[in-house]
Coordinates of C-alpha atoms and ligand atoms in Angstrom, one line a residue:
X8 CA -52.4 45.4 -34.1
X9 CA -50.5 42.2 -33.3
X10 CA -50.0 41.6 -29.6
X11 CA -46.3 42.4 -28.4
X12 CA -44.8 38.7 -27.7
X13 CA -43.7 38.3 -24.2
X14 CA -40.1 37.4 -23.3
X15 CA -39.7 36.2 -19.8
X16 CA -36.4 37.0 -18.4
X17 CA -34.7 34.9 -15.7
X18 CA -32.1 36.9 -13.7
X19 CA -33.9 40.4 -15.1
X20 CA -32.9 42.2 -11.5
X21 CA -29.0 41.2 -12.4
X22 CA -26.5 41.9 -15.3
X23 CA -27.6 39.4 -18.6
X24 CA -31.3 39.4 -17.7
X25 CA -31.2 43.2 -17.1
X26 CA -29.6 44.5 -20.2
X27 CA -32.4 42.3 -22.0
X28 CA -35.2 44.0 -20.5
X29 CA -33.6 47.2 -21.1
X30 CA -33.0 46.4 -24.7
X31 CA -36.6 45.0 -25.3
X32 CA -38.3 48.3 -23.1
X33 CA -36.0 50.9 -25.2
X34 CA -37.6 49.9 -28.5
X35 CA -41.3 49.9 -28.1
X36 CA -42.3 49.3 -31.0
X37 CA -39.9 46.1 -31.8
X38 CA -42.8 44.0 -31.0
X39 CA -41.8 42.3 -28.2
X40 CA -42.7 42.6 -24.2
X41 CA -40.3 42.2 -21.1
X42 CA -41.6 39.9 -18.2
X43 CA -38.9 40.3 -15.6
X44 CA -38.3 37.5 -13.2
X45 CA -37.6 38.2 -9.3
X46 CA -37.6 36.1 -6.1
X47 CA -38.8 39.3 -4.9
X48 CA -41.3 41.6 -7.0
X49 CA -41.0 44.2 -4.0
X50 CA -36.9 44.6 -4.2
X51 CA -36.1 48.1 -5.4
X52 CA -34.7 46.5 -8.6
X53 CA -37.6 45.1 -9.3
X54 CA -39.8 48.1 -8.6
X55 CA -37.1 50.2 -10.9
X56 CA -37.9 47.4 -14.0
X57 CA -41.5 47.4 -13.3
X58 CA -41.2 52.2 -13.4
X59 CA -39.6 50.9 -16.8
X60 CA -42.6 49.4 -17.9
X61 CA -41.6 45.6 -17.5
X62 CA -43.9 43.1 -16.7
X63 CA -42.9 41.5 -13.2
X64 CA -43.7 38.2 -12.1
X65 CA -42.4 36.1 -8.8
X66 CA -40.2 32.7 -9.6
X67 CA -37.2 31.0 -8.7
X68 CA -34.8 28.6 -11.0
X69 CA -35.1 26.5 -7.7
X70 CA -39.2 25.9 -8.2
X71 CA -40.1 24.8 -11.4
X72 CA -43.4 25.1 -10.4
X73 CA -43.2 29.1 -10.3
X74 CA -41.0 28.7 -13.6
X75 CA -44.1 27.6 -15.5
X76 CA -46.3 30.1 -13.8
X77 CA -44.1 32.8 -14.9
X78 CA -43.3 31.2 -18.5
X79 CA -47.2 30.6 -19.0
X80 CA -48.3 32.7 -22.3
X81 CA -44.7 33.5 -23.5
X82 CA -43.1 33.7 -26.4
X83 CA -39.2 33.4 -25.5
X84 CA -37.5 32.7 -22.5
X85 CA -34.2 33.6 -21.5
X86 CA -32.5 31.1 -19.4
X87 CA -29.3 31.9 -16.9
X88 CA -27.9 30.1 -13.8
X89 CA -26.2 32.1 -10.9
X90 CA -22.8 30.1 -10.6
X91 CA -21.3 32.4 -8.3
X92 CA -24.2 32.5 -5.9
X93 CA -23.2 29.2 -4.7
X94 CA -20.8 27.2 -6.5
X95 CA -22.4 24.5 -6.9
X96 CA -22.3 22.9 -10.4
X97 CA -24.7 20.2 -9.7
X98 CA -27.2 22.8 -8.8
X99 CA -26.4 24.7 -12.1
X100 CA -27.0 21.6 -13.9
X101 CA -30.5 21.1 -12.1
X102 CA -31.5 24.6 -12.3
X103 CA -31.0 24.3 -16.4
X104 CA -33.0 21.5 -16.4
X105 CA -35.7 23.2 -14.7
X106 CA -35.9 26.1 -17.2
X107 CA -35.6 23.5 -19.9
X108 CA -38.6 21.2 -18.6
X109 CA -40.6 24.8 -17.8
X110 CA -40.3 25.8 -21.1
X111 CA -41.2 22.5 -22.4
X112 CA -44.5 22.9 -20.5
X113 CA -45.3 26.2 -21.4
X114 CA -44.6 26.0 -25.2
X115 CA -42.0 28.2 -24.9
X116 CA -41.5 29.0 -28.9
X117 CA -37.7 30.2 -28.4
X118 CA -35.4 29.8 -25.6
X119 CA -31.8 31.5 -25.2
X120 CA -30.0 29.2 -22.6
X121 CA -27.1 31.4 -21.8
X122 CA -24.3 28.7 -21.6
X123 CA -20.9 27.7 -22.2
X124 CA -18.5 25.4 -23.7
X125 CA -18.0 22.0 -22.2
X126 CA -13.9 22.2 -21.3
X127 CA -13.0 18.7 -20.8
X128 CA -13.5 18.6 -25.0
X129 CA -10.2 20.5 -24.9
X130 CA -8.8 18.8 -21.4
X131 CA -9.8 15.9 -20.9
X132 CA -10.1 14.6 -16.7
X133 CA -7.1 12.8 -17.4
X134 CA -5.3 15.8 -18.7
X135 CA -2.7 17.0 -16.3
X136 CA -1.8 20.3 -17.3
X137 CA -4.6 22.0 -15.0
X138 CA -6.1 20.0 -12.3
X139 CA -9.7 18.4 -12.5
X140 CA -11.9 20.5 -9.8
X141 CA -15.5 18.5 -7.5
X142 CA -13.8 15.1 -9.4
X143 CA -15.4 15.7 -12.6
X144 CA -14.7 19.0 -14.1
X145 CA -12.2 21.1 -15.2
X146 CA -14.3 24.4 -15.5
X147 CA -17.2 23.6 -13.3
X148 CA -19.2 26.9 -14.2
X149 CA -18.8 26.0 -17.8
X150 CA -18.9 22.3 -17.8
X151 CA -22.5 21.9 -15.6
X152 CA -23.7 24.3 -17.9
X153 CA -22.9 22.4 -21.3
X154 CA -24.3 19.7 -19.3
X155 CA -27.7 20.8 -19.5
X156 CA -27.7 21.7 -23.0
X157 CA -28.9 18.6 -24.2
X158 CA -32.0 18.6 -21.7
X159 CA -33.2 21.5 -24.0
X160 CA -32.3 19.5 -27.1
X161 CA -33.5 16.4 -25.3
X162 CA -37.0 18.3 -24.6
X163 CA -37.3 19.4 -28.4
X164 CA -37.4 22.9 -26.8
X165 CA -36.1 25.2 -29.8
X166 CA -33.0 26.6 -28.3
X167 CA -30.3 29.2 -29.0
X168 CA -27.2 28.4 -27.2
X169 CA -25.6 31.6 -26.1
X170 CA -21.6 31.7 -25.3
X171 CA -21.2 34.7 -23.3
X172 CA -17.6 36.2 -22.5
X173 CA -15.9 37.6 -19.3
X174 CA -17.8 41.1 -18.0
X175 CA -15.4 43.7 -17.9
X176 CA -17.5 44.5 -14.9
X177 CA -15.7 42.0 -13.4
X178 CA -12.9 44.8 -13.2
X179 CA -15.6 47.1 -11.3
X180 CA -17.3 44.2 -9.0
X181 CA -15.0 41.2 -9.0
X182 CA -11.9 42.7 -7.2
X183 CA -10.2 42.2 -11.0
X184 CA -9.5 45.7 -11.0
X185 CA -6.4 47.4 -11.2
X186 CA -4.3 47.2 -7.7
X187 CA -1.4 48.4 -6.4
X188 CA 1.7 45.7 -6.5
X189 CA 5.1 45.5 -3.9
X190 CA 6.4 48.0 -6.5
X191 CA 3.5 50.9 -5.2
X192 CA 2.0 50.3 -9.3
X193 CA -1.1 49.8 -10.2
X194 CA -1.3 46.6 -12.6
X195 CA -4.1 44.1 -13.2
X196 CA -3.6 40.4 -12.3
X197 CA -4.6 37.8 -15.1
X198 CA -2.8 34.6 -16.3
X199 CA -3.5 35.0 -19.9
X200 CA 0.2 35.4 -21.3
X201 CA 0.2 37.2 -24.1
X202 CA -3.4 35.8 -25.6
X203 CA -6.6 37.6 -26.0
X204 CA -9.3 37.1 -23.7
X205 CA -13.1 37.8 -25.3
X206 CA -14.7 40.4 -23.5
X207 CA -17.7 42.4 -23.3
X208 CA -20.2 45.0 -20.9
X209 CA -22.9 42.8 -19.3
X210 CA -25.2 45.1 -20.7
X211 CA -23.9 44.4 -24.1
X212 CA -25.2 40.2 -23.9
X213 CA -28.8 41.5 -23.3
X214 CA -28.9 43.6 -26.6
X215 CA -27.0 40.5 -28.6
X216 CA -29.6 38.1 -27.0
X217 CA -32.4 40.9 -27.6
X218 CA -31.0 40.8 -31.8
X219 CA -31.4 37.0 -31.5
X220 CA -35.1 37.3 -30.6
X221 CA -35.6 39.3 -33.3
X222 CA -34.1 37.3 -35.7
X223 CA -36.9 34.9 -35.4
X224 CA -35.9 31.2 -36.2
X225 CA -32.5 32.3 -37.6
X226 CA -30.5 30.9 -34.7
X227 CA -32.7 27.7 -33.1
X228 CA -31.0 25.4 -32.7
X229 CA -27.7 26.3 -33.0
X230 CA -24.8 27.7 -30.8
X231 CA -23.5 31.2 -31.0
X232 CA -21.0 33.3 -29.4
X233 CA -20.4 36.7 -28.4
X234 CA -17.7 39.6 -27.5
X235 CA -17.2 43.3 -27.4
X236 CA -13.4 42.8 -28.1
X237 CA -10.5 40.1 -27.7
X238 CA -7.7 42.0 -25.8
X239 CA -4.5 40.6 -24.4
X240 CA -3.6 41.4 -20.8
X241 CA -1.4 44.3 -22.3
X242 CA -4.1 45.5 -24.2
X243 CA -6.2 46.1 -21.2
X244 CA -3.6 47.6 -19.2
X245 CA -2.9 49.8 -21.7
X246 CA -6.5 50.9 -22.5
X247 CA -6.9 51.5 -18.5
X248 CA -4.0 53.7 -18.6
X249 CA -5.1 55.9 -21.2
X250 CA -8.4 56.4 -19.9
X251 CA -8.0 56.2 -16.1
X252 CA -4.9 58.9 -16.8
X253 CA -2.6 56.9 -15.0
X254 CA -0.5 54.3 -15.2
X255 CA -1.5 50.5 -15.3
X256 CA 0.4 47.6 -15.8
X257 CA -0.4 43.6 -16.9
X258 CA 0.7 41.3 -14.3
X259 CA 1.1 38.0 -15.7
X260 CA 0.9 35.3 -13.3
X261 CA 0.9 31.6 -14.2
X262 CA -2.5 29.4 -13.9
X263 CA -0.7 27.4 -11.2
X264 CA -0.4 30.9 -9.3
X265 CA -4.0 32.7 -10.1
X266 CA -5.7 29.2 -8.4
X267 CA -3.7 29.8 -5.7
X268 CA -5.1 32.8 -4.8
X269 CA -7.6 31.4 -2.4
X270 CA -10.6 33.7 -3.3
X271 CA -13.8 31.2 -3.3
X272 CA -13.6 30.1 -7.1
X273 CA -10.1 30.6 -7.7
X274 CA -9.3 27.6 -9.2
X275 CA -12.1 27.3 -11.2
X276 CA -11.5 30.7 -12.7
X277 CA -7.5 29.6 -12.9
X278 CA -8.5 26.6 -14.8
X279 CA -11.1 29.0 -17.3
X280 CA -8.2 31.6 -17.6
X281 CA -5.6 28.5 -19.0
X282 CA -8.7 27.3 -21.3
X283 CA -9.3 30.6 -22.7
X284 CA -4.8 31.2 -22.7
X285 CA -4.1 27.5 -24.8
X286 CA -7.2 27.4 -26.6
X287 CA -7.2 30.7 -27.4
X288 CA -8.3 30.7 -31.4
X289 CA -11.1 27.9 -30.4
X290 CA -12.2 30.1 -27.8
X291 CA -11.9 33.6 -29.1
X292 CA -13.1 32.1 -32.7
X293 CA -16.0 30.8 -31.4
X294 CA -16.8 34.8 -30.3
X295 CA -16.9 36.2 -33.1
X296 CA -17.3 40.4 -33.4
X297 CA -18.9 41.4 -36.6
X298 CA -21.4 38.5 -35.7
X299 CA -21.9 40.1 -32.3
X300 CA -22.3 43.5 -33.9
X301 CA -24.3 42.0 -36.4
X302 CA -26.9 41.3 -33.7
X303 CA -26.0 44.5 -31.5
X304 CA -24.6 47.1 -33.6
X305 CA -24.3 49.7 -30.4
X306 CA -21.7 47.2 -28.9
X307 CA -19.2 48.3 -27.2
X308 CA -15.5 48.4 -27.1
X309 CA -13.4 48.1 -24.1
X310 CA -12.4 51.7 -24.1
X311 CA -15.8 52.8 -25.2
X312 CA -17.3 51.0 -22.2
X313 CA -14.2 52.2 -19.9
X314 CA -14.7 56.0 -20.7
X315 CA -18.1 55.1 -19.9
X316 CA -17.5 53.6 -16.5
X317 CA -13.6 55.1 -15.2
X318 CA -15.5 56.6 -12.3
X319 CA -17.0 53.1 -11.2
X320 CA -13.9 51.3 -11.0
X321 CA -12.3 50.8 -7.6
X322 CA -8.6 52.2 -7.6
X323 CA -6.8 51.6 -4.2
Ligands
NAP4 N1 -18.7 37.3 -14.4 C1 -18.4 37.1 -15.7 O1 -17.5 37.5 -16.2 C2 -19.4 36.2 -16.5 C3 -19.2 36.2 -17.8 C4 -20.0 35.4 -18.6 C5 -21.0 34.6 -18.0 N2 -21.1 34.6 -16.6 C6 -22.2 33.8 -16.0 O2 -23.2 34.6 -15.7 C7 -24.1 34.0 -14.8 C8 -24.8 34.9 -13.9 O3 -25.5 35.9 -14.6 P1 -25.6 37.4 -14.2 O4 -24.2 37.9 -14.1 O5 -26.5 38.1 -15.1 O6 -26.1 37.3 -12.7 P2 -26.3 38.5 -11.7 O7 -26.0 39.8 -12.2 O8 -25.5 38.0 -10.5 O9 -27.8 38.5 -11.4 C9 -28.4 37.6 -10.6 C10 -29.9 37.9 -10.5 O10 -30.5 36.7 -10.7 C11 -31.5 36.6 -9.7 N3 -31.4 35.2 -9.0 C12 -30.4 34.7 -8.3 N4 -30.7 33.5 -7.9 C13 -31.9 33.2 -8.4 C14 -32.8 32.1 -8.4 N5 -32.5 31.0 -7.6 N6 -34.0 32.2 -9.0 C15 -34.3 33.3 -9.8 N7 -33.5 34.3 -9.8 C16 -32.3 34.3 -9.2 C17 -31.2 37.7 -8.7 O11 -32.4 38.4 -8.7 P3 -33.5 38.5 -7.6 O12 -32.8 38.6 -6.3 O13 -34.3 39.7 -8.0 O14 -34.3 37.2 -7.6 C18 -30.1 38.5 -9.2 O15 -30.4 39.9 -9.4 C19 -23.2 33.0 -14.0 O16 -23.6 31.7 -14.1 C20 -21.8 33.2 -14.7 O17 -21.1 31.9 -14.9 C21 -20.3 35.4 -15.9

């Protein structure tokens, strides 16, 4: 019988990373093997992957050294950076290139760098309609990343370039979810106007980048993009009320407003909200959903994954 081939999986203990290994571990005999990659083999994540029947190894995106250790003898890798651990988009940028150079070394045969697109194509520095964030970038946590797409093209590594889209998750863990306005109604705060923001579980990018591994050669080198659904603000308020049984509005805020917000990352998610709002058929076009389906045919819609999750979402 031919050996399983091994897919190590940066991030496995978080959202993208885990719903790979899940995907890969739920079909046994798909013919592929989950290495899951921790900075700590002994968290209780990690001990839950490894009950699972994942392979799991020790590195960091920081160490390239344990990056090649724990690519050694695989197959695929799949490559994410951790934006909001630290903001940083020069350390996003570096950390790419270390995955990149690792795979180089290792022989990595397909890589899935999990990326985004670079904004400034749409808004240039010079455009004044948003401001430009760190003095280079209008999106940081997508512009670093598009950055270091060419190191894996550079590298000859043969890549798949993944666009992912906003986690509805974000309305569990992200403090997105519905809140109580002046008025005593719940309503969720976005500053989309009345355009459709791609969407999708976490869970769900794991089982499209899974369908990409199994596709063999079908997508190296090229750039794809995924989504559950493309929903307006309304939409989503509207799909929340139905299933949460009670009332939830859209509140529509400009850009200029959302950045102002003061969270750590505002701005930068201001500036990705006005992208995804004026660019709205590049961006939602580039995401397309029988393509995701295609790869992931258990996908989920955003009521499908709300009826799945009402109980986890925060309601004040
Ligand atoms: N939020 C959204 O709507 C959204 C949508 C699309 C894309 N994204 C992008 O998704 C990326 C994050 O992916 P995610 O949501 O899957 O992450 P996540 O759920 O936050 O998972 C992070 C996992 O990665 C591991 N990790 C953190 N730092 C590491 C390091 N230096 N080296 C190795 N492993 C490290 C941690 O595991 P251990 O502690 O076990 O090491 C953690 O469990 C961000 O860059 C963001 O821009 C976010």
């Amino acid at each position: 019988m031919a050996q399983n081939k091994i897919i190590a999986v940066v991030g496995a203990t978080g959202a993208q990373g885990g719903g790979l290994v899940r995907a890969i571990l739920s079909d046994p005999n798909g013919g592929f093997a989950a290495r899951a990659l921790t900075r700590d083999v002994n968290s209780p994540k990690a001990k839950a992957l490894a009950r699972l029947g994942a392979e799991v190894v020790a590195a960091d995106i920081d160490d390239i050294e344990s990056l090649k250790r724990a690519f050694k003898g695989a197959y695929g890798a799949y490559c994410v950076t951790f934006f909001w651990a630290h903001l940083s988009p020069e350390k996003e940028r570096v950390e790419g290139t270390n995955m990149a150079s690792a795979a180089k070394m290792t022989g990595i045969q397909h890589a899935i760098w999990s990326t985004f697109e670079d904004t400034r194509k749409w808004v240039p520095l010079t455009d004044n309609r948003m401001p430009t964030l760190q003095g280079k970038y209008k999106v940081a946590h997508f512009d670093a990343k598009s950055e270091a797409d060419h190191v894996f093209t550079d590298l000859g590594v043969p890549t798949t370039f993944l666009l992912t889209s906003f986690y509805w998750e974000n309305f569990i863990y992200f403090g997105m979810g519905p809140r109580k306005g002046p008025d005593g109604k719940l309503a969720i705060t976005l500053p989309m106007g009345d355009k459709k923001l791609p969407g999708m579980s976490s869970e769900d990018i794991g089982k499209c980048a899974y369908g990409i591994f199994k596709r063999g050669r079908e997508f190296i080198g090229k750039t794809v993009g995924i989504a559950g659904e493309h929903l307006t603000g309304a939409q989503m308020a509207a799909a929340l009320s139905r299933v949460l049984g009670k009332e939830v509005r859209y509140n529509e805020v400009s850009p200029d407003t959302y950045r102002k917000f003061g969270f750590p990352g505002a701005e930068d998610l201001g500036n990705m909200f006005q992208v995804n709002r004026d660019f709205e058929q590049a961006f939602a076009g580039a995401r397309d959903l029988k393509f995701s389906r295609s790869l992931n045919p258990s996908l989920l819609t955003f009521e499908s994954w709300l009826t799945q999750n009402k109980s986890r979402i925060p309601l004040e």
